[in-house]
Amino acid sequence: MGLLSRKVTCNSHGQDSSYFLGWQEYEKNPYDEVKNPKGIIQMGLAENQLSFDLLESWLAKNPEAASFKRDGQSIFKELALFQDYHGLPAFKKALVDFMSEIRGNKVTFDTNNIVLTAGATSANETLMFCLAEKGDAFLLPTPYYPGFDRDLKWRTGAEIVPIVCSSSNGFKITESALEEAYQEAQRRNLRVKGVLVTNPSNPLGTTMTRTELDLLVNFISDKEIHLISDEIYAGTVFSSPAFISIMEVLKDRKLESSQVWERVHVVYSLSKDLGLPGFRVGAIYSNDPIVVAAATKMSSFGLVSSQTQFLLSAMLSDKKFTKEYLSKNHKRLQKRQNKLVSGLEKAGVSCLESNAGLFCWVDMRHLLSSNTFEAEMELWKRIVYDVKLNISPGSSCHCTEPGWFRVCFANMSEDTLKLAMQRLKSFVSSITINNQSHQELKNTRRKNRNKWVFRLSFQSFHDREQEER
C-alpha cells in the first residue's frame, strides 16, 4: 500500500453513497421482463430512452454520416488519425447552434468560447481546476446531484458548502440561504470561489425562476466570485415555465462589458437532451479567454472522438431533424412524467410539481417511522430489497429534510413503469394497513387503560365512602 498514492487509498470518491450503493444492488439483480421478472427495477438512473427511434430513423436516412463518408468517399483515415484537441470546427458550430435552438434562439454562442470535454463530468471537474485551488469552496443549493461530491472534489481538492433550501418554498434559492452558506464557508476558513447550480435542477426537475437567477447574478457580483450554470437538462423542459439560461439573464441585463460577464460559465452535454451518455459529449462555455485557453489544454485528458464529432455534426446540422426531435421528445417526456405522477398518486404518494428533467422529487415523508435520516434509510432499504425498486434517497442528494426521494421515469418501458407503480402501491398499502393496525392496537390499549383507571378511581371512591360511613 505504501507504493500507492493517497488518492488511490482514500475514501473520498463518494462511491459509498446510497446513490451508488443502489446501483450496485440493481446490478446484482436487474429486472428483466422475461429472464428476471422479480428483479430490481432501475429508477435511479437519469437516462432518456424515450426517443431512440428518432435518432435511429435519422441514421437510417443518413448512411454517409454513420459510415464516415463525405460526398461518397470514405474519410475514416482522416478521422482515425491525430485529432486537435480544439475539436472539429463543423461540430463546434453545430453544437453552439443546437444550444441556441434549445434556448429559443434568445441567446447565441461563440465557437471560440466553447471547449469540448468527455461529458459534463469532465467539464465540471475541468472548471474546478481552472477556478479553484485545493481547499477553496463552491456553494451548491440543496438538494444536489450526488455525483458532484466526486466530480467537483475528489481529484481537485475543492470543497462544497451547501446552500440549504427548503420544501417550504419548493426548494427555491433565497438571499438568506446564500448569505448563510457564504458565512458558513468563512467559519470553516474556506475561500469561496463561486456558486454552482443545475438549471433545470437535478434532482428537483424544476427550472430556476428569473428571481433566483437575478439573485445569483447580484450575489456573485457583490462577492466578486464565479457562477457555474450546469444546463445539461436545458432541452428536457416539457411544460411551463419556460427555461431561462443564465446567458439570457446576462444579455437582458446588458452585462456583456462587465466583470461579471467573464465570471459566468455554462456546462452542457448531449447526454440528457439527446439521450447519448455513451457518446461522452460535453462542453464548457466561458466568456473568459484565459479559462477557455486553460480548459482547452486540459481537455486533452478527455477528448471527444473525431468519429463522434463527425457523426453528430451532421445530425445537429439537420435543422429539420433537431426541430422535430426536440418537439417530440418534450411531448414524450411530459406524457411519461404524467404517468409517473399519476401512478404515485394512486399509491398515495405526492411529489414536487416539476416541468423538466428525467425524474420527479417524491415526497414519502408520511411513510417514515420517524422524522429522521435513519428512518429514511430504513424506508429506502425496504424499497430496494423488498419492493425491488432502486430509487435515490434525499440524503444522498444532501437534502436537509428526511423523506424525499428522486425517482426516474425515462430509462424504462411504459410497461416496466406500470409494474414499478404496482409494486409501490402494494407496499404503501401494506404500510398503511400496518400503521392502522398499530394505531388500532394503541387505541384499544388506551381505551382499556382508561377503563382500568376509571375502575380504580371508582373503587377508591367507593372504599372511602364506606370508611366514612
CSV table of C-alpha atoms in Angstrom, one decimal:
chain,number,residue,atom,x,y,z
A,1,MET,CA,0.0,0.0,0.0
A,2,GLY,CA,2.9,2.3,0.7
A,3,LEU,CA,3.7,2.3,-3.1
A,4,LEU,CA,0.3,3.7,-3.9
A,5,SER,CA,-0.9,7.3,-3.8
A,6,ARG,CA,-3.1,8.7,-1.1
A,7,LYS,CA,-5.7,9.4,-3.8
A,8,VAL,CA,-5.9,5.7,-4.5
A,9,THR,CA,-6.3,4.7,-0.9
A,10,CYS,CA,-8.6,7.5,0.3
A,11,ASN,CA,-12.4,7.1,0.6
A,12,SER,CA,-13.3,10.5,-0.8
A,13,HIS,CA,-14.7,9.4,-4.2
A,14,GLY,CA,-18.2,9.1,-2.8
A,15,GLN,CA,-18.8,5.6,-4.0
A,16,ASP,CA,-20.2,4.6,-0.6
A,17,SER,CA,-23.1,6.9,-1.0
A,18,SER,CA,-26.5,5.3,-1.1
A,19,TYR,CA,-26.9,6.7,-4.6
A,20,PHE,CA,-24.2,4.4,-5.9
A,21,LEU,CA,-25.0,1.5,-3.5
A,22,GLY,CA,-28.5,1.3,-5.0
A,23,TRP,CA,-26.9,0.9,-8.4
A,24,GLN,CA,-24.7,-1.9,-7.1
A,25,GLU,CA,-27.8,-3.7,-5.7
A,26,TYR,CA,-29.6,-3.3,-9.1
A,27,GLU,CA,-26.6,-4.7,-11.0
A,28,LYS,CA,-26.7,-7.8,-8.8
A,29,ASN,CA,-30.4,-8.5,-9.5
A,30,PRO,CA,-31.5,-6.5,-12.6
A,31,TYR,CA,-35.2,-6.7,-13.6
A,32,ASP,CA,-35.9,-8.3,-17.0
A,33,GLU,CA,-39.4,-8.9,-18.2
A,34,VAL,CA,-38.6,-12.4,-19.3
A,35,LYS,CA,-35.4,-13.6,-17.6
A,36,ASN,CA,-35.8,-12.0,-14.2
A,37,PRO,CA,-39.4,-10.6,-13.7
A,38,LYS,CA,-38.9,-10.3,-9.9
A,39,GLY,CA,-35.6,-8.4,-10.2
A,40,ILE,CA,-34.9,-4.8,-9.1
A,41,ILE,CA,-36.3,-2.1,-11.4
A,42,GLN,CA,-33.8,0.7,-12.1
A,43,MET,CA,-35.4,4.0,-11.2
A,44,GLY,CA,-32.1,5.7,-10.0
A,45,LEU,CA,-30.7,6.3,-13.5
A,46,ALA,CA,-31.4,9.6,-15.2
A,47,GLU,CA,-31.3,8.4,-18.7
A,48,ASN,CA,-33.5,9.3,-21.6
A,49,GLN,CA,-34.5,6.2,-23.7
A,50,LEU,CA,-37.8,7.6,-25.0
A,51,SER,CA,-36.6,8.9,-28.3
A,52,PHE,CA,-34.1,6.5,-29.6
A,53,ASP,CA,-36.4,5.7,-32.6
A,54,LEU,CA,-36.0,9.3,-33.8
A,55,LEU,CA,-32.2,9.0,-33.7
A,56,GLU,CA,-32.2,5.6,-35.4
A,57,SER,CA,-34.5,6.8,-38.1
A,58,TRP,CA,-32.2,9.7,-38.8
A,59,LEU,CA,-29.2,7.3,-39.0
A,60,ALA,CA,-31.1,5.1,-41.5
A,61,LYS,CA,-31.8,8.1,-43.7
A,62,ASN,CA,-28.2,9.4,-43.5
A,63,PRO,CA,-25.9,6.4,-44.0
A,64,GLU,CA,-23.0,8.5,-45.1
A,65,ALA,CA,-22.6,10.1,-41.6
A,66,ALA,CA,-22.8,6.7,-39.9
A,67,SER,CA,-20.3,5.1,-42.3
A,68,PHE,CA,-17.9,8.1,-42.1
A,69,LYS,CA,-18.2,9.2,-45.7
A,70,ARG,CA,-18.2,12.6,-47.3
A,71,ASP,CA,-19.6,13.0,-50.8
A,72,GLY,CA,-19.5,9.3,-51.2
A,73,GLN,CA,-15.8,9.0,-50.2
A,74,SER,CA,-14.6,7.4,-47.0
A,75,ILE,CA,-12.9,9.7,-44.6
A,76,PHE,CA,-12.2,7.0,-42.0
A,77,LYS,CA,-8.5,7.5,-42.2
A,78,GLU,CA,-8.8,11.3,-41.7
A,79,LEU,CA,-10.9,10.8,-38.6
A,80,ALA,CA,-8.8,8.0,-37.2
A,81,LEU,CA,-5.5,9.9,-37.2
A,82,PHE,CA,-4.3,12.7,-34.9
A,83,GLN,CA,-7.0,15.0,-33.5
A,84,ASP,CA,-6.5,18.6,-32.5
A,85,TYR,CA,-8.0,19.0,-29.0
A,86,HIS,CA,-9.7,22.2,-30.1
A,87,GLY,CA,-12.2,19.9,-31.8
A,88,LEU,CA,-13.7,19.8,-35.3
A,89,PRO,CA,-14.9,23.3,-36.4
A,90,ALA,CA,-18.0,21.8,-38.0
A,91,PHE,CA,-19.1,20.1,-34.9
A,92,LYS,CA,-18.4,23.1,-32.6
A,93,LYS,CA,-20.6,25.2,-34.9
A,94,ALA,CA,-23.4,22.6,-35.0
A,95,LEU,CA,-23.2,22.3,-31.2
A,96,VAL,CA,-23.5,26.0,-30.4
A,97,ASP,CA,-26.3,26.4,-32.8
A,98,PHE,CA,-28.2,23.5,-31.1
A,99,MET,CA,-27.6,25.1,-27.8
A,100,SER,CA,-29.2,28.3,-29.1
A,101,GLU,CA,-32.1,26.4,-30.6
A,102,ILE,CA,-32.8,24.8,-27.2
A,103,ARG,CA,-32.9,28.3,-25.6
A,104,GLY,CA,-35.4,29.5,-28.2
A,105,ASN,CA,-32.6,31.4,-30.1
A,106,LYS,CA,-32.8,34.1,-27.4
A,107,VAL,CA,-29.0,33.9,-27.0
A,108,THR,CA,-26.2,32.9,-29.3
A,109,PHE,CA,-22.9,31.2,-28.5
A,110,ASP,CA,-19.5,31.8,-30.0
A,111,THR,CA,-17.5,28.8,-31.1
A,112,ASN,CA,-14.3,30.5,-29.9
A,113,ASN,CA,-15.7,30.3,-26.3
A,114,ILE,CA,-16.5,26.6,-26.2
A,115,VAL,CA,-14.3,23.8,-25.0
A,116,LEU,CA,-15.3,20.2,-25.8
A,117,THR,CA,-15.0,17.6,-23.0
A,118,ALA,CA,-15.8,13.9,-22.4
A,119,GLY,CA,-19.2,14.6,-20.9
A,120,ALA,CA,-20.4,17.1,-18.3
A,121,THR,CA,-18.5,15.2,-15.6
A,122,SER,CA,-15.2,16.2,-17.2
A,123,ALA,CA,-16.5,19.7,-17.9
A,124,ASN,CA,-17.4,20.4,-14.2
A,125,GLU,CA,-14.1,19.0,-12.9
A,126,THR,CA,-12.1,20.9,-15.5
A,127,LEU,CA,-13.8,24.1,-14.4
A,128,MET,CA,-12.9,23.3,-10.8
A,129,PHE,CA,-9.3,23.0,-11.8
A,130,CYS,CA,-9.5,26.3,-13.6
A,131,LEU,CA,-11.3,28.3,-10.9
A,132,ALA,CA,-10.3,26.9,-7.5
A,133,GLU,CA,-7.3,25.8,-5.5
A,134,LYS,CA,-7.3,22.9,-3.1
A,135,GLY,CA,-9.3,23.9,-0.1
A,136,ASP,CA,-11.3,26.6,-1.9
A,137,ALA,CA,-15.1,26.2,-1.8
A,138,PHE,CA,-18.1,26.4,-4.2
A,139,LEU,CA,-21.6,26.9,-2.8
A,140,LEU,CA,-24.3,24.5,-4.1
A,141,PRO,CA,-28.0,24.6,-3.4
A,142,THR,CA,-29.5,21.5,-1.8
A,143,PRO,CA,-30.6,19.0,-2.8
A,144,TYR,CA,-28.0,18.5,-5.5
A,145,TYR,CA,-26.8,15.7,-7.8
A,146,PRO,CA,-24.8,13.2,-5.7
A,147,GLY,CA,-22.1,12.8,-8.3
A,148,PHE,CA,-20.9,16.4,-7.6
A,149,ASP,CA,-19.2,15.1,-4.5
A,150,ARG,CA,-17.0,13.1,-6.9
A,151,ASP,CA,-16.8,15.4,-9.9
A,152,LEU,CA,-16.0,18.6,-8.0
A,153,LYS,CA,-14.0,17.4,-5.1
A,154,TRP,CA,-12.3,14.0,-5.5
A,155,ARG,CA,-9.3,15.0,-7.6
A,156,THR,CA,-9.3,18.8,-7.3
A,157,GLY,CA,-9.4,19.1,-3.6
A,158,ALA,CA,-12.1,21.7,-3.8
A,159,GLU,CA,-14.8,21.8,-1.1
A,160,ILE,CA,-18.6,22.0,-1.3
A,161,VAL,CA,-20.6,24.2,1.1
A,162,PRO,CA,-24.4,23.6,0.8
A,163,ILE,CA,-26.9,26.4,0.3
A,164,VAL,CA,-29.7,25.0,2.4
A,165,CYS,CA,-33.0,25.1,0.5
A,166,SER,CA,-36.4,24.1,2.0
A,167,SER,CA,-39.6,22.4,0.9
A,168,SER,CA,-41.5,25.3,2.4
A,169,ASN,CA,-40.9,27.3,-0.8
A,170,GLY,CA,-40.4,24.5,-3.2
A,171,PHE,CA,-36.6,24.3,-2.6
A,172,LYS,CA,-36.0,27.7,-4.2
A,173,ILE,CA,-32.8,29.6,-3.5
A,174,THR,CA,-33.2,32.6,-1.2
A,175,GLU,CA,-30.9,35.5,-0.4
A,176,SER,CA,-30.7,34.5,3.3
A,177,ALA,CA,-29.7,30.9,2.3
A,178,LEU,CA,-27.0,32.2,0.0
A,179,GLU,CA,-25.6,34.5,2.7
A,180,GLU,CA,-25.7,31.8,5.4
A,181,ALA,CA,-23.8,29.4,3.1
A,182,TYR,CA,-21.2,32.1,2.5
A,183,GLN,CA,-20.8,32.8,6.2
A,184,GLU,CA,-20.6,29.0,6.9
A,185,ALA,CA,-17.7,28.7,4.5
A,186,GLN,CA,-15.9,31.6,6.2
A,187,ARG,CA,-16.5,29.9,9.6
A,188,ARG,CA,-14.7,26.9,8.1
A,189,ASN,CA,-11.9,29.1,6.9
A,190,LEU,CA,-12.7,28.3,3.3
A,191,ARG,CA,-12.3,30.8,0.5
A,192,VAL,CA,-15.5,30.9,-1.6
A,193,LYS,CA,-14.6,30.9,-5.3
A,194,GLY,CA,-18.1,30.6,-6.7
A,195,VAL,CA,-21.6,29.1,-6.8
A,196,LEU,CA,-22.6,26.1,-8.9
A,197,VAL,CA,-26.3,25.4,-9.8
A,198,THR,CA,-28.0,22.9,-12.1
A,199,ASN,CA,-30.7,24.5,-14.2
A,200,PRO,CA,-33.1,22.7,-14.7
A,201,SER,CA,-32.4,21.1,-11.4
A,202,ASN,CA,-31.3,17.6,-10.8
A,203,PRO,CA,-32.9,16.1,-8.6
A,204,LEU,CA,-35.9,18.5,-8.4
A,205,GLY,CA,-36.9,18.5,-12.1
A,206,THR,CA,-37.7,22.2,-12.0
A,207,THR,CA,-36.4,25.3,-13.8
A,208,MET,CA,-35.0,28.2,-11.9
A,209,THR,CA,-37.1,31.4,-11.7
A,210,ARG,CA,-35.9,34.7,-13.1
A,211,THR,CA,-35.9,36.0,-9.5
A,212,GLU,CA,-33.5,33.3,-8.4
A,213,LEU,CA,-31.2,33.9,-11.4
A,214,ASP,CA,-31.2,37.6,-10.8
A,215,LEU,CA,-30.4,36.9,-7.2
A,216,LEU,CA,-27.4,34.8,-8.2
A,217,VAL,CA,-26.1,37.4,-10.5
A,218,ASN,CA,-26.3,40.0,-7.8
A,219,PHE,CA,-24.7,37.7,-5.3
A,220,ILE,CA,-21.6,36.9,-7.4
A,221,SER,CA,-21.3,40.5,-8.4
A,222,ASP,CA,-21.3,41.6,-4.8
A,223,LYS,CA,-18.9,38.9,-3.6
A,224,GLU,CA,-16.8,39.0,-6.8
A,225,ILE,CA,-16.9,35.3,-7.3
A,226,HIS,CA,-17.8,32.9,-10.2
A,227,LEU,CA,-21.0,31.2,-11.2
A,228,ILE,CA,-21.2,27.9,-13.0
A,229,SER,CA,-24.6,27.0,-14.5
A,230,ASP,CA,-24.9,23.3,-15.3
A,231,GLU,CA,-27.5,23.3,-18.0
A,232,ILE,CA,-27.4,19.7,-19.3
A,233,TYR,CA,-31.2,19.3,-18.9
A,234,ALA,CA,-32.0,22.5,-20.8
A,235,GLY,CA,-33.6,20.6,-23.7
A,236,THR,CA,-35.8,18.4,-21.4
A,237,VAL,CA,-38.2,21.3,-20.3
A,238,PHE,CA,-41.6,19.9,-21.3
A,239,SER,CA,-44.0,22.4,-19.7
A,240,SER,CA,-44.2,25.9,-18.4
A,241,PRO,CA,-42.5,27.9,-17.0
A,242,ALA,CA,-40.0,28.1,-19.8
A,243,PHE,CA,-36.3,27.5,-19.3
A,244,ILE,CA,-34.2,30.7,-18.8
A,245,SER,CA,-30.5,30.3,-19.4
A,246,ILE,CA,-28.1,32.4,-17.3
A,247,MET,CA,-26.7,33.7,-20.5
A,248,GLU,CA,-30.1,35.1,-21.3
A,249,VAL,CA,-30.2,36.9,-18.0
A,250,LEU,CA,-26.7,38.5,-18.6
A,251,LYS,CA,-27.8,39.6,-22.0
A,252,ASP,CA,-31.1,41.1,-20.7
A,253,ARG,CA,-29.2,43.0,-18.0
A,254,LYS,CA,-26.7,44.2,-20.6
A,255,LEU,CA,-23.7,42.9,-18.6
A,256,GLU,CA,-21.6,41.9,-21.7
A,257,SER,CA,-19.0,44.6,-20.8
A,258,SER,CA,-19.0,43.9,-17.1
A,259,GLN,CA,-16.6,41.8,-15.0
A,260,VAL,CA,-19.5,39.5,-14.1
A,261,TRP,CA,-19.7,38.5,-17.8
A,262,GLU,CA,-16.3,36.7,-17.6
A,263,ARG,CA,-17.1,35.1,-14.3
A,264,VAL,CA,-20.1,33.2,-15.6
A,265,HIS,CA,-19.6,29.7,-17.1
A,266,VAL,CA,-22.0,27.2,-18.6
A,267,VAL,CA,-21.7,23.5,-18.7
A,268,TYR,CA,-23.5,21.5,-21.3
A,269,SER,CA,-23.8,17.9,-22.6
A,270,LEU,CA,-25.7,15.8,-25.1
A,271,SER,CA,-26.2,13.0,-22.5
A,272,LYS,CA,-29.7,14.1,-21.4
A,273,ASP,CA,-31.2,16.3,-24.2
A,274,LEU,CA,-30.2,13.9,-27.0
A,275,GLY,CA,-30.0,10.8,-24.8
A,276,LEU,CA,-26.4,9.9,-25.7
A,277,PRO,CA,-24.5,9.5,-22.5
A,278,GLY,CA,-22.3,6.8,-24.0
A,279,PHE,CA,-21.0,9.2,-26.7
A,280,ARG,CA,-19.4,11.3,-23.9
A,281,VAL,CA,-20.0,14.7,-25.4
A,282,GLY,CA,-19.8,17.6,-23.0
A,283,ALA,CA,-18.8,21.3,-23.2
A,284,ILE,CA,-17.7,24.3,-21.2
A,285,TYR,CA,-18.8,27.7,-22.4
A,286,SER,CA,-17.0,30.6,-20.9
A,287,ASN,CA,-16.6,34.3,-21.7
A,288,ASP,CA,-13.2,34.4,-20.1
A,289,PRO,CA,-10.5,33.7,-22.7
A,290,ILE,CA,-8.0,32.7,-20.0
A,291,VAL,CA,-10.4,30.0,-18.8
A,292,VAL,CA,-11.1,28.9,-22.3
A,293,ALA,CA,-7.4,28.6,-23.1
A,294,ALA,CA,-6.6,26.6,-19.9
A,295,ALA,CA,-9.6,24.3,-20.2
A,296,THR,CA,-8.8,23.6,-23.9
A,297,LYS,CA,-5.3,22.4,-22.8
A,298,MET,CA,-6.8,20.3,-20.0
A,299,SER,CA,-9.3,18.8,-22.5
A,300,SER,CA,-6.5,16.7,-23.9
A,301,PHE,CA,-7.1,14.4,-20.9
A,302,GLY,CA,-10.7,13.7,-22.0
A,303,LEU,CA,-11.4,14.3,-25.7
A,304,VAL,CA,-14.5,13.6,-27.7
A,305,SER,CA,-13.5,11.2,-30.6
A,306,SER,CA,-13.3,12.6,-34.1
A,307,GLN,CA,-15.8,9.9,-35.3
A,308,THR,CA,-18.4,11.0,-32.7
A,309,GLN,CA,-17.9,14.7,-33.7
A,310,PHE,CA,-18.3,13.9,-37.4
A,311,LEU,CA,-21.4,11.9,-36.9
A,312,LEU,CA,-23.1,14.4,-34.6
A,313,SER,CA,-22.1,17.5,-36.6
A,314,ALA,CA,-24.1,16.0,-39.5
A,315,MET,CA,-27.1,15.2,-37.2
A,316,LEU,CA,-27.2,18.5,-35.4
A,317,SER,CA,-26.8,20.5,-38.6
A,318,ASP,CA,-30.0,19.0,-39.9
A,319,LYS,CA,-32.4,21.7,-38.6
A,320,LYS,CA,-35.5,19.9,-39.7
A,321,PHE,CA,-34.4,16.9,-37.6
A,322,THR,CA,-33.5,18.8,-34.5
A,323,LYS,CA,-36.7,20.8,-34.5
A,324,GLU,CA,-38.8,17.6,-34.8
A,325,TYR,CA,-36.7,15.8,-32.3
A,326,LEU,CA,-37.0,18.5,-29.6
A,327,SER,CA,-40.7,18.8,-30.1
A,328,LYS,CA,-41.5,15.1,-30.0
A,329,ASN,CA,-39.0,14.4,-27.1
A,330,HIS,CA,-40.7,17.1,-25.0
A,331,LYS,CA,-44.1,15.6,-25.6
A,332,ARG,CA,-42.9,12.1,-24.7
A,333,LEU,CA,-41.2,13.3,-21.5
A,334,GLN,CA,-44.3,15.1,-20.4
A,335,LYS,CA,-46.5,12.1,-21.1
A,336,ARG,CA,-44.2,9.8,-19.2
A,337,GLN,CA,-43.8,12.2,-16.3
A,338,ASN,CA,-47.6,12.4,-16.1
A,339,LYS,CA,-47.8,8.6,-15.9
A,340,LEU,CA,-45.3,8.5,-13.0
A,341,VAL,CA,-47.2,11.3,-11.1
A,342,SER,CA,-50.5,9.5,-11.7
A,343,GLY,CA,-49.1,6.2,-10.5
A,344,LEU,CA,-47.6,7.8,-7.4
A,345,GLU,CA,-51.0,9.5,-6.6
A,346,LYS,CA,-52.8,6.1,-6.9
A,347,ALA,CA,-50.3,4.8,-4.4
A,348,GLY,CA,-50.9,7.7,-2.1
A,349,VAL,CA,-47.7,9.4,-2.7
A,350,SER,CA,-47.2,13.0,-4.0
A,351,CYS,CA,-44.2,14.8,-5.5
A,352,LEU,CA,-42.9,18.3,-6.1
A,353,GLU,CA,-44.5,19.9,-9.1
A,354,SER,CA,-41.9,19.7,-11.9
A,355,ASN,CA,-41.6,20.8,-15.6
A,356,ALA,CA,-38.2,19.3,-16.7
A,357,GLY,CA,-35.7,16.6,-16.3
A,358,LEU,CA,-36.0,12.8,-16.4
A,359,PHE,CA,-37.2,12.3,-12.8
A,360,CYS,CA,-39.5,13.5,-10.0
A,361,TRP,CA,-38.7,14.7,-6.5
A,362,VAL,CA,-41.0,12.4,-4.5
A,363,ASP,CA,-42.4,13.1,-1.0
A,364,MET,CA,-42.5,10.0,1.2
A,365,ARG,CA,-42.3,11.7,4.5
A,366,HIS,CA,-45.6,10.2,5.6
A,367,LEU,CA,-44.1,6.7,5.2
A,368,LEU,CA,-41.3,7.3,7.7
A,369,SER,CA,-41.4,5.7,11.1
A,370,SER,CA,-39.8,8.9,12.5
A,371,ASN,CA,-38.7,12.2,11.1
A,372,THR,CA,-35.0,11.1,10.9
A,373,PHE,CA,-32.5,10.2,8.2
A,374,GLU,CA,-32.2,6.8,10.0
A,375,ALA,CA,-35.9,6.2,9.2
A,376,GLU,CA,-35.3,7.4,5.6
A,377,MET,CA,-32.5,4.8,5.1
A,378,GLU,CA,-34.7,2.2,6.7
A,379,LEU,CA,-37.5,3.0,4.2
A,380,TRP,CA,-35.0,3.1,1.3
A,381,LYS,CA,-33.7,-0.3,2.1
A,382,ARG,CA,-37.2,-1.8,2.2
A,383,ILE,CA,-37.9,-0.2,-1.2
A,384,VAL,CA,-34.7,-1.6,-2.7
A,385,TYR,CA,-34.7,-5.0,-1.1
A,386,ASP,CA,-38.4,-5.8,-0.6
A,387,VAL,CA,-40.2,-3.8,-3.2
A,388,LYS,CA,-37.3,-4.2,-5.7
A,389,LEU,CA,-37.1,-0.6,-6.9
A,390,ASN,CA,-33.9,1.3,-6.9
A,391,ILE,CA,-34.6,5.0,-6.2
A,392,SER,CA,-32.3,7.6,-4.7
A,393,PRO,CA,-32.8,8.8,-1.1
A,394,GLY,CA,-32.8,12.5,-0.5
A,395,SER,CA,-29.9,12.2,1.9
A,396,SER,CA,-27.7,11.1,-1.0
A,397,CYS,CA,-28.6,14.4,-2.6
A,398,HIS,CA,-27.8,16.3,0.6
A,399,CYS,CA,-31.4,17.2,1.2
A,400,THR,CA,-31.8,18.5,4.8
A,401,GLU,CA,-35.3,17.1,5.2
A,402,PRO,CA,-35.8,13.3,5.6
A,403,GLY,CA,-38.3,11.5,3.4
A,404,TRP,CA,-37.7,12.9,-0.1
A,405,PHE,CA,-36.6,10.6,-3.0
A,406,ARG,CA,-35.6,11.1,-6.6
A,407,VAL,CA,-37.4,8.7,-8.9
A,408,CYS,CA,-36.5,8.4,-12.6
A,409,PHE,CA,-39.1,7.7,-15.3
A,410,ALA,CA,-37.4,7.9,-18.8
A,411,ASN,CA,-35.0,5.0,-18.7
A,412,MET,CA,-37.5,2.2,-18.9
A,413,SER,CA,-40.5,1.0,-21.0
A,414,GLU,CA,-44.1,2.1,-20.1
A,415,ASP,CA,-44.9,-1.4,-19.0
A,416,THR,CA,-42.0,-1.5,-16.6
A,417,LEU,CA,-43.0,1.8,-15.2
A,418,LYS,CA,-46.5,0.5,-14.7
A,419,LEU,CA,-45.2,-2.6,-12.9
A,420,ALA,CA,-43.0,-0.3,-10.7
A,421,MET,CA,-46.1,1.7,-9.7
A,422,GLN,CA,-48.0,-1.5,-8.9
A,423,ARG,CA,-45.2,-2.7,-6.6
A,424,LEU,CA,-45.0,0.7,-4.9
A,425,LYS,CA,-48.8,0.9,-4.4
A,426,SER,CA,-48.9,-2.6,-2.8
A,427,PHE,CA,-46.0,-1.6,-0.5
A,428,VAL,CA,-47.6,1.7,0.6
A,429,SER,CA,-50.9,-0.1,1.2
A,430,SER,CA,-49.2,-2.7,3.4
A,431,ILE,CA,-47.6,0.1,5.4
A,432,THR,CA,-50.9,1.9,5.8
A,433,ILE,CA,-52.6,-1.3,6.9
A,434,ASN,CA,-49.8,-2.0,9.4
A,435,ASN,CA,-50.0,1.6,10.7
A,436,GLN,CA,-53.7,1.4,11.0
A,437,SER,CA,-53.4,-1.9,12.9
A,438,HIS,CA,-50.8,-0.5,15.1
A,439,GLN,CA,-52.9,2.6,15.7
A,440,GLU,CA,-56.0,0.5,16.5
A,441,LEU,CA,-53.9,-1.6,18.9
A,442,LYS,CA,-52.7,1.6,20.6
A,443,ASN,CA,-56.3,2.9,20.7
A,444,THR,CA,-57.5,-0.4,22.2
A,445,ARG,CA,-54.8,-0.3,24.8
A,446,ARG,CA,-55.6,3.3,25.6
A,447,LYS,CA,-59.3,2.5,26.0
A,448,ASN,CA,-58.6,-0.5,28.3
A,449,ARG,CA,-56.1,1.7,30.3
A,450,ASN,CA,-58.8,4.4,30.6
A,451,LYS,CA,-61.4,1.8,31.8
A,452,TRP,CA,-58.8,0.4,34.3
A,453,VAL,CA,-58.1,3.9,35.6
A,454,PHE,CA,-61.8,4.6,35.8
A,455,ARG,CA,-62.4,1.3,37.7
A,456,LEU,CA,-59.6,2.1,40.1
A,457,SER,CA,-60.9,5.6,40.7
A,458,PHE,CA,-64.5,4.3,41.2
A,459,GLN,CA,-63.3,1.6,43.6
A,460,SER,CA,-61.2,4.0,45.6
A,461,PHE,CA,-64.1,6.4,45.8
A,462,HIS,CA,-66.4,3.6,46.9
A,463,ASP,CA,-63.9,2.4,49.6
A,464,ARG,CA,-63.6,5.9,51.0
A,465,GLU,CA,-67.4,6.3,51.1
A,466,GLN,CA,-67.7,3.0,53.1
A,467,GLU,CA,-65.0,4.2,55.6
A,468,GLU,CA,-66.8,7.5,56.2
A,469,ARG,CA,-70.0,5.6,56.9
